[in-house]
Amino acid sequence: MSCLGRRARGWAYGRRLTDATCFGTYAEFKEELRQAFESPKNEFRSRVANIVTNPMDEATKVATFMKGLRDGPVKTYLFREYPSTLEAAITLAM
């Protein structure tokens, strides 16, 4: 709770002062925190933001994965082989 912002920390400590067992699990704490501070509009926005309408094509996934690798023999090897799927690129990188 010490990592929370000012309002959220005050809310959480206030809840703990009234009932020491109010948060049984971390999941319960997260849910109560979300309900207390996230408006329904934000919940809808966050759900909509996770919907993928145009998924990345396989070549873009491979290129993005390869760009993220550190320079070295693995990256050089992958650029020589240039796998056609992300799964193949990950397998070759291992």
Short mmCIF file of C-alpha atoms in Angstrom, two decimals:
data_model
loop_
_atom_site.label_atom_id
_atom_site.label_comp_id
_atom_site.label_asym_id
_atom_site.label_seq_id
_atom_site.Cartn_x
_atom_site.Cartn_y
_atom_site.Cartn_z
CA MET A 1 0.00 0.00 0.00
CA SER A 2 2.95 2.31 0.48
CA CYS A 3 3.41 2.51 -3.30
CA LEU A 4 -0.07 3.94 -3.86
CA GLY A 5 -0.75 7.56 -4.67
CA ARG A 6 -1.99 10.01 -2.06
CA ARG A 7 -5.76 9.51 -2.40
CA ALA A 8 -5.52 5.75 -2.88
CA ARG A 9 -3.13 5.35 0.04
CA GLY A 10 -5.46 7.33 2.31
CA TRP A 11 -8.40 5.21 1.18
CA ALA A 12 -6.53 1.93 1.76
CA TYR A 13 -5.16 2.89 5.18
CA GLY A 14 -8.60 4.14 6.22
CA ARG A 15 -10.11 0.79 5.25
CA ARG A 16 -7.39 -1.08 7.17
CA LEU A 17 -7.94 1.04 10.30
CA THR A 18 -11.64 0.19 10.39
CA ASP A 19 -11.15 -3.50 9.56
CA ALA A 20 -7.71 -5.12 9.68
CA THR A 21 -8.90 -8.08 7.58
CA CYS A 22 -10.72 -6.08 4.91
CA PHE A 23 -8.33 -7.18 2.14
CA GLY A 24 -8.14 -10.96 2.29
CA THR A 25 -6.11 -11.37 -0.88
CA TYR A 26 -4.22 -9.15 -3.29
CA ALA A 27 -6.89 -9.85 -5.93
CA GLU A 28 -9.61 -8.57 -3.58
CA PHE A 29 -7.54 -5.48 -2.82
CA LYS A 30 -7.04 -4.75 -6.54
CA GLU A 31 -10.73 -5.19 -7.28
CA GLU A 32 -11.85 -2.92 -4.43
CA LEU A 33 -9.25 -0.33 -5.44
CA ARG A 34 -10.45 -0.45 -9.04
CA GLN A 35 -14.08 -0.08 -7.99
CA ALA A 36 -13.25 2.84 -5.72
CA PHE A 37 -11.18 4.85 -8.19
CA GLU A 38 -11.96 3.76 -11.75
CA SER A 39 -15.09 5.22 -13.26
CA PRO A 40 -17.31 2.97 -15.40
CA LYS A 41 -16.38 5.03 -18.46
CA ASN A 42 -12.67 4.24 -17.92
CA GLU A 43 -13.46 0.55 -17.51
CA PHE A 44 -15.21 0.54 -20.89
CA ARG A 45 -12.31 2.42 -22.48
CA SER A 46 -9.77 -0.03 -21.11
CA ARG A 47 -11.79 -2.99 -22.41
CA VAL A 48 -12.21 -1.44 -25.85
CA ALA A 49 -8.51 -0.60 -26.02
CA ASN A 50 -7.69 -4.32 -25.73
CA ILE A 51 -9.76 -5.25 -28.78
CA VAL A 52 -7.54 -5.86 -31.78
CA THR A 53 -9.25 -5.00 -35.04
CA ASN A 54 -6.27 -5.25 -37.37
CA PRO A 55 -3.87 -7.88 -36.05
CA MET A 56 -0.23 -7.62 -37.15
CA ASP A 57 0.78 -9.74 -40.07
CA GLU A 58 3.40 -12.42 -39.45
CA ALA A 59 6.23 -10.57 -41.23
CA THR A 60 5.75 -7.52 -38.99
CA LYS A 61 5.77 -9.70 -35.88
CA VAL A 62 9.04 -11.32 -36.98
CA ALA A 63 10.67 -7.98 -37.83
CA THR A 64 9.59 -6.43 -34.52
CA PHE A 65 10.90 -9.42 -32.58
CA MET A 66 14.24 -9.31 -34.39
CA LYS A 67 14.65 -5.56 -33.87
CA GLY A 68 14.22 -6.09 -30.14
CA LEU A 69 17.14 -8.50 -29.88
CA ARG A 70 20.53 -7.34 -28.66
CA ASP A 71 23.28 -7.16 -31.26
CA GLY A 72 25.20 -10.39 -31.28
CA PRO A 73 25.44 -13.82 -32.88
CA VAL A 74 21.77 -14.71 -32.32
CA LYS A 75 20.52 -11.56 -34.04
CA THR A 76 22.99 -12.02 -36.91
CA TYR A 77 21.91 -15.65 -37.33
CA LEU A 78 18.23 -14.69 -37.39
CA PHE A 79 18.84 -11.99 -40.01
CA ARG A 80 20.61 -14.59 -42.18
CA GLU A 81 17.88 -17.19 -41.80
CA TYR A 82 14.99 -14.67 -41.66
CA PRO A 83 12.24 -17.05 -40.48
CA SER A 84 8.75 -16.63 -41.92
CA THR A 85 6.84 -16.99 -38.63
CA LEU A 86 7.26 -15.54 -35.16
CA GLU A 87 7.22 -19.04 -33.68
CA ALA A 88 10.12 -20.07 -35.91
CA ALA A 89 12.05 -16.91 -34.99
CA ILE A 90 11.62 -17.58 -31.28
CA THR A 91 12.67 -21.20 -31.72
CA LEU A 92 15.80 -20.20 -33.66
CA ALA A 93 16.68 -17.54 -31.09
CA MET A 94 16.64 -20.08 -28.30
#
